[in-house]
Amino acid sequence: MQSFQDTPFIIENKKSRKSARSGGRRGGLIVFLLLFFGAIAVGIVVFFSFGKNTFTVKGRTLYAVRLFASEVEAEATERAAAVKAAGGSGYVYNDGTYSVLAAIYANEKDAQTVADRNAGQIVTLTLPKFKCKMYQDVATSQTVSDCARYAFTTLFDDLYKISVDLDAHVLSESAAAYQVADCKNALLDVGQSLDALLVRFPSDATLLKIKNAYLDAAAFVEKVSEGDGSLAARIKWAACAVTVRFKQLLDGLA
């Protein structure tokens, strides 16, 4: 079993590399089928919602592990550097106090494992559902929905998986860096889609807020390629940063 003495913030991967690869091939087919039929289902939902005034992208709950909290920012910043040096995100989350996060996890079980290992506390981060007006045509509404869905679900999931796979040595650092670059490029592509929509709807405050959040997220992901700490720590930091930024956006739009 893998030792966590020197890597206290990672999630145990019980699969061997061989089984992970074969599982990945099976998983790829399953993901393709889910995406294919999911796209059909989403199209049907959007189509039959056309007569309504809004469409909705579901919210989600994520789980951060807090290792330290202080009302003094300098104290949190100092502790954050130590957490990052140990492989954690070292992200400082201002939730009324300055909280230093080990990382944000996709499920409570993984977060609890890391919290128990490090005498930390779980902080629940709830991203509320996104409700947006229907536009004049279904294609525009679908584009906005796709942009929101990527930001509020897919981006974190991609960064989280890269981080877990890198920690478990399923990915090399070069492969992980390549996948992070793909995330950044996807953000830029979505930003271009939002730019095109803003040309058509220049006074749409919601679209502008989403676009600004995307620009911030792209900047956070860009920081993965530079800065202190290991690559895995920087990816964890970026996952925290984009999650908090989109939570701020959704809280403001709710």
Coordinates of C-alpha atoms in Angstrom, one line a residue:
M1 CA 0.0 0.0 0.0
Q2 CA 1.2 3.5 -0.9
S3 CA 2.7 5.5 2.0
F4 CA 1.3 8.9 2.6
Q5 CA 4.0 10.0 5.1
D6 CA 5.5 12.4 2.6
T7 CA 2.3 13.1 0.5
P8 CA -0.5 13.6 3.1
F9 CA -3.0 15.3 0.8
I10 CA -3.4 12.7 -1.9
I11 CA -6.2 10.2 -2.4
E12 CA -5.2 6.5 -2.4
N13 CA -5.4 4.9 -5.8
K14 CA -5.8 1.1 -5.2
K15 CA -5.7 0.2 -8.9
S16 CA -2.4 -0.9 -10.5
R17 CA -1.2 1.0 -13.4
K18 CA -2.2 -1.8 -15.7
S19 CA -5.7 -2.0 -14.4
A20 CA -5.9 1.8 -14.5
R21 CA -5.0 1.8 -18.2
S22 CA -7.4 -1.0 -19.1
G23 CA -10.1 0.7 -16.9
G24 CA -9.4 3.9 -18.8
R25 CA -10.1 2.3 -22.1
R26 CA -13.4 0.8 -20.8
G27 CA -14.1 4.2 -19.1
G28 CA -13.5 6.0 -22.4
L29 CA -16.1 4.0 -24.2
I30 CA -18.6 4.5 -21.3
V31 CA -17.8 8.3 -21.2
F32 CA -18.4 8.5 -25.0
L33 CA -21.7 6.7 -24.8
L34 CA -22.8 8.9 -21.8
L35 CA -21.8 12.1 -23.6
F36 CA -23.6 11.0 -26.8
F37 CA -26.8 10.1 -25.1
G38 CA -26.4 12.9 -22.6
A39 CA -26.2 15.4 -25.5
I40 CA -29.4 14.1 -26.9
A41 CA -31.1 14.3 -23.6
V42 CA -29.9 17.9 -23.0
G43 CA -31.1 18.9 -26.4
I44 CA -34.5 17.5 -25.7
V45 CA -34.7 19.2 -22.3
V46 CA -33.6 22.6 -23.8
F47 CA -36.0 22.2 -26.7
F48 CA -39.0 21.4 -24.6
S49 CA -38.1 24.2 -22.2
F50 CA -38.2 26.7 -25.0
G51 CA -41.7 27.9 -24.0
K52 CA -40.5 28.7 -20.5
N53 CA -38.6 31.8 -19.5
T54 CA -35.5 30.1 -18.1
F55 CA -33.3 27.1 -18.3
T56 CA -31.2 25.7 -15.4
V57 CA -27.8 24.1 -14.9
K58 CA -27.7 22.0 -11.8
G59 CA -25.6 23.1 -8.8
R60 CA -23.2 20.8 -6.9
T61 CA -21.4 20.5 -3.6
L62 CA -17.7 20.1 -3.2
Y63 CA -15.6 19.5 -0.1
A64 CA -12.5 21.4 1.0
V65 CA -10.2 20.4 3.8
R66 CA -9.1 23.3 6.0
L67 CA -5.9 22.9 7.9
F68 CA -5.5 26.3 9.5
A69 CA -7.6 29.4 10.0
S70 CA -6.7 32.9 11.3
E71 CA -8.1 36.4 11.3
V72 CA -4.6 37.5 10.3
E73 CA -3.8 37.1 6.6
A74 CA -0.1 37.1 7.1
E75 CA -0.3 34.1 9.4
A76 CA -2.4 32.2 6.9
T77 CA 0.0 33.1 4.1
E78 CA 2.9 31.7 6.1
R79 CA 1.1 28.5 6.9
A80 CA -0.1 28.2 3.2
A81 CA 3.5 28.1 2.1
A82 CA 4.2 25.1 4.3
V83 CA 1.1 23.3 3.1
K84 CA 2.1 23.9 -0.5
A85 CA 5.7 22.6 0.2
A86 CA 4.1 19.4 1.5
G87 CA 2.1 18.9 -1.7
G88 CA -1.2 20.6 -0.7
S89 CA -2.8 23.5 -2.5
G90 CA -1.8 26.2 0.0
Y91 CA -4.9 28.1 -1.2
V92 CA -6.0 30.8 1.2
Y93 CA -9.8 31.0 1.3
N94 CA -11.4 34.1 2.8
D95 CA -14.6 32.9 4.2
G96 CA -14.8 35.4 7.1
T97 CA -11.4 34.2 8.3
Y98 CA -8.3 33.3 6.3
S99 CA -8.5 29.5 5.8
V100 CA -5.7 27.5 4.4
L101 CA -7.0 24.6 2.3
A102 CA -5.2 21.3 1.6
A103 CA -7.3 20.9 -1.5
I104 CA -10.9 20.6 -2.7
Y105 CA -12.3 17.1 -3.2
A106 CA -15.1 15.9 -5.4
N107 CA -16.7 13.8 -2.6
E108 CA -17.0 13.9 1.1
K109 CA -15.4 10.5 1.7
D110 CA -12.1 11.6 0.1
A111 CA -12.2 14.9 1.9
Q112 CA -12.8 13.1 5.2
T113 CA -9.8 10.8 4.6
V114 CA -7.5 13.7 4.1
A115 CA -9.0 15.7 7.0
D116 CA -8.5 12.7 9.4
R117 CA -4.9 12.2 8.2
N118 CA -4.0 15.9 8.8
A119 CA -6.3 16.8 11.7
G120 CA -8.2 19.1 9.4
Q121 CA -11.8 20.1 9.1
I122 CA -14.2 19.8 6.1
V123 CA -15.5 23.0 4.6
T124 CA -18.5 22.4 2.4
L125 CA -18.6 24.6 -0.8
T126 CA -22.0 24.7 -2.4
L127 CA -22.3 26.0 -5.9
P128 CA -25.9 26.9 -6.4
K129 CA -27.8 26.1 -9.5
F130 CA -27.5 28.5 -12.4
K131 CA -30.8 29.7 -13.8
C132 CA -30.7 31.8 -16.9
K133 CA -33.2 33.3 -19.3
M134 CA -34.0 31.6 -22.5
Y135 CA -32.7 33.4 -25.6
Q136 CA -34.4 34.0 -28.9
D137 CA -33.2 30.7 -30.3
V138 CA -32.4 27.3 -28.9
A139 CA -28.8 27.3 -30.2
T140 CA -27.9 30.4 -28.2
S141 CA -29.5 29.0 -25.1
Q142 CA -27.6 25.8 -25.6
T143 CA -24.3 27.7 -26.0
V144 CA -24.8 29.6 -22.8
S145 CA -25.8 26.3 -21.0
D146 CA -22.6 24.6 -22.3
C147 CA -20.4 27.4 -21.2
A148 CA -21.9 27.3 -17.7
R149 CA -21.8 23.6 -17.5
Y150 CA -18.1 23.5 -18.4
A151 CA -17.3 26.1 -15.8
F152 CA -19.3 24.8 -13.0
T153 CA -18.7 21.0 -13.4
T154 CA -16.3 19.9 -16.1
L155 CA -13.3 22.2 -15.3
F156 CA -13.0 21.3 -11.7
D157 CA -13.5 17.6 -12.5
D158 CA -10.7 17.7 -15.1
L159 CA -8.2 19.5 -12.8
Y160 CA -9.2 17.2 -9.9
K161 CA -8.6 14.0 -12.0
I162 CA -5.2 15.4 -13.3
S163 CA -4.1 16.1 -9.7
V164 CA -5.2 12.6 -8.4
D165 CA -3.6 10.8 -11.3
L166 CA -0.4 12.8 -11.0
D167 CA -0.2 12.0 -7.2
A168 CA -0.8 8.3 -7.9
H169 CA 1.9 8.3 -10.6
V170 CA -0.6 7.3 -13.3
L171 CA 0.4 10.5 -15.1
S172 CA 3.9 11.9 -15.7
E173 CA 4.5 15.5 -15.0
S174 CA 4.8 16.3 -18.7
A175 CA 1.5 14.5 -19.4
A176 CA -0.2 16.3 -16.6
A177 CA 1.2 19.7 -17.8
Y178 CA -0.2 18.9 -21.3
Q179 CA -3.6 18.1 -19.9
V180 CA -3.6 21.3 -17.9
A181 CA -2.8 23.2 -21.0
D182 CA -5.8 21.6 -22.6
C183 CA -8.0 22.9 -19.8
K184 CA -6.7 26.4 -20.4
N185 CA -7.3 26.2 -24.1
A186 CA -10.8 25.0 -23.5
L187 CA -11.4 28.0 -21.3
L188 CA -10.1 30.3 -24.0
D189 CA -12.4 28.6 -26.6
V190 CA -15.4 29.1 -24.4
G191 CA -14.3 32.7 -23.8
Q192 CA -14.4 33.2 -27.6
S193 CA -18.0 31.8 -27.7
L194 CA -19.0 34.2 -25.0
D195 CA -17.3 37.1 -26.9
A196 CA -19.5 36.2 -29.9
L197 CA -22.6 36.2 -27.8
L198 CA -21.7 39.5 -26.2
V199 CA -21.5 41.0 -29.7
R200 CA -25.1 40.0 -30.2
F201 CA -26.2 40.9 -26.6
P202 CA -23.8 43.7 -25.5
S203 CA -26.0 44.8 -22.5
D204 CA -26.4 41.2 -21.1
A205 CA -25.0 41.6 -17.6
T206 CA -25.1 37.8 -16.9
L207 CA -23.0 37.0 -20.0
L208 CA -20.5 39.6 -19.1
K209 CA -20.2 38.3 -15.5
I210 CA -19.6 34.8 -16.8
K211 CA -17.1 36.0 -19.3
N212 CA -15.1 37.9 -16.6
A213 CA -15.2 34.8 -14.4
Y214 CA -13.8 32.7 -17.4
L215 CA -10.9 35.2 -17.8
D216 CA -10.1 34.9 -14.1
A217 CA -10.2 31.1 -14.3
A218 CA -7.9 31.1 -17.4
A219 CA -5.4 33.2 -15.4
F220 CA -5.6 30.8 -12.5
V221 CA -4.9 27.8 -14.7
E222 CA -2.1 29.6 -16.4
K223 CA -0.4 29.9 -13.0
V224 CA 0.0 26.1 -12.9
S225 CA 3.0 26.5 -15.3
E226 CA 4.9 28.8 -12.9
G227 CA 5.3 29.6 -9.2
D228 CA 6.4 27.7 -6.1
G229 CA 5.6 24.2 -5.1
S230 CA 5.3 21.0 -7.0
L231 CA 3.2 20.7 -10.1
A232 CA 0.6 18.6 -8.2
A233 CA 0.4 21.4 -5.6
R234 CA -0.1 24.1 -8.2
I235 CA -2.9 22.1 -9.9
K236 CA -4.6 21.7 -6.5
W237 CA -4.3 25.4 -6.0
A238 CA -5.8 26.1 -9.4
A239 CA -8.7 23.8 -8.7
C240 CA -9.4 25.7 -5.5
A241 CA -9.1 29.1 -7.2
V242 CA -11.5 28.3 -10.0
T243 CA -14.0 26.7 -7.7
V244 CA -14.0 29.7 -5.3
R245 CA -14.3 32.2 -8.3
F246 CA -17.2 30.4 -9.8
K247 CA -18.9 30.0 -6.4
Q248 CA -18.6 33.8 -6.0
L249 CA -20.2 34.2 -9.5
L250 CA -23.0 31.8 -8.8
D251 CA -23.7 33.3 -5.4
G252 CA -24.0 36.7 -7.0
L253 CA -26.4 35.4 -9.7
A254 CA -28.6 33.2 -7.5

